[in-house]
Coordinates of C-alpha atoms in Angstrom, one line a residue:
S195 CA -15.9 16.3 1.1
D196 CA -18.1 13.2 0.5
L197 CA -18.2 13.9 -3.2
G198 CA -14.4 13.9 -3.3
Q199 CA -14.4 10.5 -1.6
V200 CA -16.8 9.1 -4.1
H201 CA -14.6 10.4 -6.9
Y202 CA -11.5 8.8 -5.4
D203 CA -13.2 5.6 -4.8
A204 CA -14.3 5.4 -8.4
T205 CA -10.7 6.3 -9.5
R206 CA -9.2 3.6 -7.2
K207 CA -11.6 1.0 -8.7
L208 CA -10.6 1.9 -12.2
V209 CA -6.9 1.7 -11.3
L210 CA -7.3 -1.8 -9.8
K211 CA -8.7 -3.2 -13.0
G212 CA -6.2 -6.0 -14.1
V213 CA -3.7 -5.1 -11.4
D214 CA -0.6 -7.2 -10.9
G215 CA 0.6 -5.5 -7.7
V216 CA -0.1 -2.6 -5.3
V217 CA 2.0 0.0 -3.6
F218 CA 0.0 1.4 -0.7
V219 CA 1.4 4.9 0.1
A220 CA 0.7 5.8 3.7
D221 CA 1.1 9.4 4.9
S222 CA 3.4 9.5 7.9
L223 CA 1.8 12.6 9.4
K224 CA 0.0 12.1 12.7
V225 CA -3.0 13.9 11.4
Q226 CA -3.4 11.3 8.6
R227 CA -3.5 8.3 10.9
K228 CA -7.2 7.6 10.7
K229 CA -7.3 8.3 6.9
N230 CA -4.5 5.8 6.3
I231 CA -6.4 3.1 8.1
E232 CA -9.6 4.0 6.2
S233 CA -7.8 3.9 2.9
L234 CA -6.3 0.5 3.5
I235 CA -9.8 -0.9 4.4
N236 CA -11.1 0.7 1.2
L237 CA -8.3 -0.9 -0.8
A238 CA -9.1 -4.3 0.7
K239 CA -12.8 -3.8 -0.2
N240 CA -12.1 -2.7 -3.7
L241 CA -9.7 -5.6 -4.3
A242 CA -12.4 -8.0 -3.0
E243 CA -14.8 -6.6 -5.6
K244 CA -12.3 -7.6 -8.2
R245 CA -12.1 -11.1 -6.6
L246 CA -8.6 -10.3 -5.3
S247 CA -7.5 -10.6 -1.7
I248 CA -5.4 -8.0 0.0
R249 CA -3.6 -10.9 1.7
T250 CA -2.5 -12.6 -1.6
V251 CA -2.1 -9.7 -4.1
P252 CA 1.6 -8.5 -4.3
L253 CA 1.6 -5.6 -1.9
V254 CA 4.2 -3.2 -0.5
I255 CA 3.5 -0.4 1.9
Q256 CA 5.4 2.8 1.6
Y257 CA 5.6 5.1 4.6
N258 CA 5.9 8.5 2.9
K259 CA 7.1 11.9 4.2
R260 CA 9.8 10.3 6.5
D261 CA 12.0 13.4 5.8
L262 CA 9.8 15.5 8.0
G263 CA 11.1 14.1 11.3
G264 CA 12.4 16.3 14.0
T265 CA 12.4 16.7 17.8
D266 CA 8.8 17.9 18.0
S267 CA 7.9 15.5 15.2
E268 CA 4.5 15.6 13.6
L269 CA 5.3 12.2 12.2
L270 CA 3.9 8.9 13.5
P271 CA 6.7 6.5 14.6
V272 CA 7.2 3.6 12.2
E273 CA 6.2 1.2 15.0
I274 CA 2.7 2.8 15.1
L275 CA 2.4 2.7 11.3
E276 CA 3.4 -0.9 11.4
K277 CA 0.8 -1.7 14.1
D278 CA -2.0 0.3 12.3
L279 CA -1.3 -1.0 8.8
N280 CA 0.9 -4.0 8.7
S281 CA 0.4 -6.1 11.8
M282 CA -1.9 -8.5 10.0
L283 CA -0.6 -8.3 6.5
K284 CA 3.1 -8.6 7.2
V285 CA 4.1 -7.2 3.8
P286 CA 7.4 -5.5 2.9
T287 CA 7.5 -1.8 4.0
V288 CA 9.7 1.0 2.8
E289 CA 10.4 4.4 4.5
A290 CA 10.4 7.1 1.8
S291 CA 10.2 10.7 0.9
A292 CA 8.7 11.5 -2.5
L293 CA 9.9 15.0 -2.1
K294 CA 13.6 14.1 -1.4
G295 CA 13.4 11.0 -3.5
F296 CA 14.7 8.4 -1.0
G297 CA 12.9 5.1 -0.7
V298 CA 11.1 5.6 -4.1
F299 CA 13.4 3.2 -6.0
E300 CA 13.5 0.8 -3.2
T301 CA 9.7 0.7 -3.2
L302 CA 9.6 0.0 -6.9
R303 CA 12.3 -2.7 -6.5
E304 CA 10.2 -4.4 -3.7
I305 CA 6.9 -4.4 -5.6
S306 CA 8.7 -5.6 -8.8
K307 CA 10.2 -8.6 -7.0
L308 CA 6.8 -9.6 -5.6
V309 CA 5.0 -9.2 -8.9
V310 CA 7.6 -11.3 -10.8
K311 CA 7.4 -14.0 -8.1
D312 CA 3.6 -14.0 -8.3
V313 CA 3.4 -14.0 -12.1
S314 CA 6.0 -16.9 -12.2
R315 CA 4.0 -18.9 -9.7
K316 CA 0.8 -18.4 -11.8
V317 CA 2.6 -19.4 -15.0
L318 CA 4.1 -22.5 -13.4
S319 CA 0.7 -23.5 -12.0
M320 CA -0.8 -23.1 -15.5
D321 CA 1.9 -25.3 -17.0
R322 CA 1.0 -28.1 -14.6
R323 CA -2.6 -28.3 -15.8

């Protein structure tokens, strides 16, 4: 529903207040393809409102539900997810399954590395002033 979307948008904006890094969790299901793209555009817009750029904020994309693969897979191939969501950003990506637990720690490790690097860079540039 539209009301649900307004609520989620407000929640996302609140979550982005004072953000150091972002993990964008994409749903690997084929039926979610359009929604993933819309959500990423929404994230870019909400970051811009906070004077942050999706191109410079520490960002990792997690492709969730990778455990659901099979021969008649309802999952998007990673190549399609990459093309849809990461062809311009070129940020680290992690295949994961929140249900099975794989890829979750790796995602946290990736975003932590990027945030530490970014914070260090900011501190060093402040020292030089």
